CSV table of C-alpha atoms in Angstrom, one decimal:
chain,number,residue,atom,x,y,z
U,1,VAL,CA,3.2,15.7,-4.5
U,2,ASN,CA,5.1,14.0,-7.2
U,3,ALA,CA,8.4,15.3,-7.4
U,4,VAL,CA,11.1,13.7,-7.2
U,5,SER,CA,14.5,15.9,-6.3
U,6,GLN,CA,16.9,15.6,-3.5
U,7,SER,CA,16.0,16.2,0.3
U,8,LEU,CA,18.4,16.8,3.2
U,9,ILE,CA,15.1,16.0,5.7
U,10,ARG,CA,14.1,13.4,5.5
U,11,VAL,CA,10.2,14.2,6.2
U,12,GLU,CA,10.7,16.1,3.4
U,13,ALA,CA,12.1,14.3,1.2
U,14,ASP,CA,9.7,12.4,-1.8
U,15,GLU,CA,8.5,8.8,-2.2
U,16,LEU,CA,10.9,7.7,-4.1
U,17,THR,CA,14.1,8.9,-3.0
U,18,TYR,CA,12.7,8.4,0.9
U,19,PRO,CA,14.5,5.3,1.2
U,20,LEU,CA,17.4,6.6,0.9
U,21,HIS,CA,16.8,8.2,4.0
U,22,VAL,CA,16.0,5.8,6.3
U,23,ILE,CA,18.4,2.9,4.5
U,24,LEU,CA,21.7,5.5,5.2
U,25,ARG,CA,20.1,5.5,9.1
U,26,TYR,CA,19.8,1.5,9.0
U,27,GLN,CA,23.2,1.7,7.9
U,28,ILE,CA,24.5,3.5,10.7
U,29,GLU,CA,22.9,2.4,13.7
U,30,SER,CA,23.2,-1.6,13.4
U,31,ASP,CA,26.3,-0.5,12.5
U,32,VAL,CA,27.1,1.6,16.1
U,33,VAL,CA,25.2,-1.3,18.0
U,34,ALA,CA,27.5,-3.9,15.8
U,35,GLY,CA,30.5,-2.3,17.2
U,36,LYS,CA,31.5,-1.6,13.7
U,37,MET,CA,31.7,2.2,14.3
U,38,ASP,CA,31.9,4.9,17.3
U,39,VAL,CA,29.3,7.4,17.8
U,40,LYS,CA,32.4,10.3,17.5
U,41,ASP,CA,32.3,9.4,13.4
U,42,MET,CA,28.9,9.1,13.0
U,43,PRO,CA,28.6,12.1,11.8
U,44,GLN,CA,30.7,11.9,8.7
U,45,ARG,CA,29.8,8.8,8.1
U,46,TRP,CA,26.4,10.5,7.9
U,47,ASN,CA,28.3,12.5,5.2
U,48,ASP,CA,29.5,10.3,3.2
U,49,GLY,CA,26.8,8.7,3.2
U,50,MET,CA,24.1,11.2,1.6
U,51,LYS,CA,26.4,12.1,-1.1
U,52,GLU,CA,26.9,8.7,-2.5
U,53,LEU,CA,23.4,8.3,-2.0
U,54,LEU,CA,21.8,11.1,-3.5
U,55,ASP,CA,24.6,13.3,-4.7
U,56,ILE,CA,23.6,16.1,-0.9
U,57,THR,CA,26.5,17.8,0.5
U,58,VAL,CA,26.0,18.2,4.0
U,59,PRO,CA,26.3,22.3,5.3
U,60,SER,CA,25.6,21.0,9.0
U,61,ASP,CA,25.5,18.7,11.3
U,62,ASP,CA,22.0,19.8,12.2
U,63,GLN,CA,21.5,19.8,8.9
U,64,GLY,CA,22.6,16.0,8.7
U,65,CYS,CA,22.5,13.4,11.5
U,66,LEU,CA,21.5,14.9,14.3
U,67,GLN,CA,17.8,15.8,12.2
U,68,ASP,CA,16.1,13.9,14.1
U,69,VAL,CA,15.0,12.9,17.1
U,70,HIS,CA,14.3,9.0,17.3
U,71,TRP,CA,18.8,8.2,18.1
U,72,SER,CA,18.2,10.7,21.1
U,73,ALA,CA,15.7,9.5,22.5
U,74,LEU,CA,17.6,5.8,22.2
U,75,ALA,CA,14.8,5.2,19.8
U,76,ILE,CA,16.9,2.8,18.4
U,77,GLY,CA,16.3,0.4,15.2
U,78,TYR,CA,13.5,2.3,14.9
U,79,PHE,CA,13.8,4.3,10.7
U,80,PRO,CA,13.4,0.0,8.7
U,81,THR,CA,9.7,0.4,10.5
U,82,TYR,CA,9.1,3.3,8.7
U,83,LEU,CA,10.1,1.7,5.3
U,84,ILE,CA,8.5,-1.9,6.1
U,85,GLY,CA,5.2,0.4,6.5
U,86,ALA,CA,5.0,1.2,2.4
U,87,ILE,CA,6.0,-1.8,1.6
U,88,ALA,CA,3.3,-3.8,3.8
U,89,ALA,CA,0.9,-1.5,2.2
U,90,ALA,CA,1.5,-1.9,-1.6
U,91,GLN,CA,1.6,-5.2,-0.9
U,92,LEU,CA,-1.9,-4.7,0.2
U,93,ALA,CA,-2.8,-2.2,-2.0
U,94,HIS,CA,-2.4,-4.8,-4.2
U,95,TYR,CA,-4.4,-7.2,-3.5
U,96,CYS,CA,-6.6,-5.1,-2.3
U,97,GLU,CA,-7.2,-4.0,-6.3
U,98,ALA,CA,-7.7,-7.7,-6.9
U,99,GLU,CA,-10.1,-7.6,-4.6
U,100,VAL,CA,-12.5,-5.4,-4.4
U,101,GLU,CA,-15.0,-4.6,-7.2
U,102,ASP,CA,-14.1,-1.4,-9.2
U,103,PHE,CA,-11.5,-0.3,-6.6
U,104,GLU,CA,-10.2,2.6,-8.8
U,105,GLY,CA,-13.2,4.1,-9.0
U,106,CYS,CA,-14.2,3.8,-5.3
U,107,ILE,CA,-11.0,5.9,-5.3
U,108,GLU,CA,-12.4,8.7,-7.6
U,109,ARG,CA,-15.7,8.8,-5.6
U,110,GLY,CA,-14.2,9.3,-2.0
U,111,GLU,CA,-16.5,5.5,-1.4
U,112,PHE,CA,-14.2,4.3,0.8
U,113,GLY,CA,-16.3,1.2,2.7
U,114,SER,CA,-16.2,-1.8,0.4
U,115,ILE,CA,-11.5,-0.5,1.1
U,116,LYS,CA,-13.3,-0.5,5.2
U,117,SER,CA,-14.5,-4.0,5.0
U,118,TRP,CA,-11.8,-6.0,3.3
U,119,LEU,CA,-9.2,-3.7,5.4
U,120,VAL,CA,-11.2,-5.5,8.3
U,121,GLU,CA,-10.9,-9.3,7.2
U,122,LYS,CA,-7.6,-9.0,6.1
U,123,VAL,CA,-5.0,-6.6,8.8
U,124,HIS,CA,-7.6,-5.3,11.5
U,125,ARG,CA,-9.8,-7.7,12.8
U,126,HIS,CA,-6.8,-10.3,13.4
U,127,GLY,CA,-4.9,-7.4,16.4
U,128,ARG,CA,-2.7,-8.8,18.0
U,129,ARG,CA,-3.7,-12.4,16.9
U,130,TYR,CA,-1.0,-13.6,14.2
U,131,THR,CA,2.8,-13.1,16.3
U,132,SER,CA,4.6,-11.7,13.2
U,133,LEU,CA,3.2,-9.4,10.1
U,134,ASP,CA,4.5,-12.6,7.1
U,135,GLU,CA,2.1,-14.7,9.6
U,136,MET,CA,-0.1,-11.8,9.0
U,137,PHE,CA,0.1,-11.6,6.0
U,138,GLY,CA,0.9,-15.5,4.6
U,139,GLN,CA,-2.1,-16.5,6.4
U,140,GLU,CA,-4.5,-13.8,5.1
U,141,LEU,CA,-3.0,-13.2,0.9
U,142,GLY,CA,-1.2,-16.3,0.9
U,143,GLU,CA,2.6,-14.8,0.3
U,144,ALA,CA,4.2,-13.0,2.8
U,145,LEU,CA,5.5,-9.3,3.4
U,146,ASN,CA,7.0,-8.9,-0.3
U,147,PRO,CA,9.3,-6.0,-1.6
U,148,LYS,CA,8.0,-6.4,-5.1
U,149,TYR,CA,4.7,-4.1,-4.9
U,150,PHE,CA,5.9,-1.5,-3.6
U,151,ILE,CA,9.1,-1.9,-6.3
U,152,LYS,CA,6.7,-2.1,-8.4
U,153,TYR,CA,4.7,1.2,-7.2
U,154,LEU,CA,7.6,3.0,-7.7
U,155,THR,CA,8.8,1.5,-10.9
U,156,ASP,CA,5.4,2.1,-12.4
U,157,LYS,CA,4.4,5.9,-11.4
U,158,TYR,CA,7.6,7.4,-12.1
U,159,SER,CA,8.1,6.0,-14.7
U,160,ASP,CA,4.7,7.0,-16.7
U,161,LEU,CA,5.2,10.2,-14.9
U,162,TYR,CA,9.4,10.8,-15.9
U,163,LYS,CA,9.1,9.3,-20.1
U,164,LEU,CA,11.1,6.6,-19.0
């Protein structure tokens, strides 16, 4: 769970390098949609991006730009939602830890009732009340979605693990 290593395949990537997989896909999608790149150029762009971001040489397109079903299903713009989810989770964890008594102890004991109650109060009960995640976070947490909590989580965890 805590090992960091390069991976050709997004769904096999660790939590530290996974965002780089998402960023590459987003960059490619954005350029195709904006007309800055032809679809036929995707394999080369993919291979160049994997080398640049993860220092990986892609052996074949099926392990490269064709590995995900999203694009063949025309699910364009979907990849960033994975990263947004991780960013939101880190921010929610930050505020939950600040407001739920003995947050870490609850997790260690497998007692999630108070955490679930907090999530129901801050997130789940609202359903579609808010027009955006930013609006909900602003009202319920006091600030819009903020990547600093995800960055801090990764920095703290991996600095400790790898003695950086």
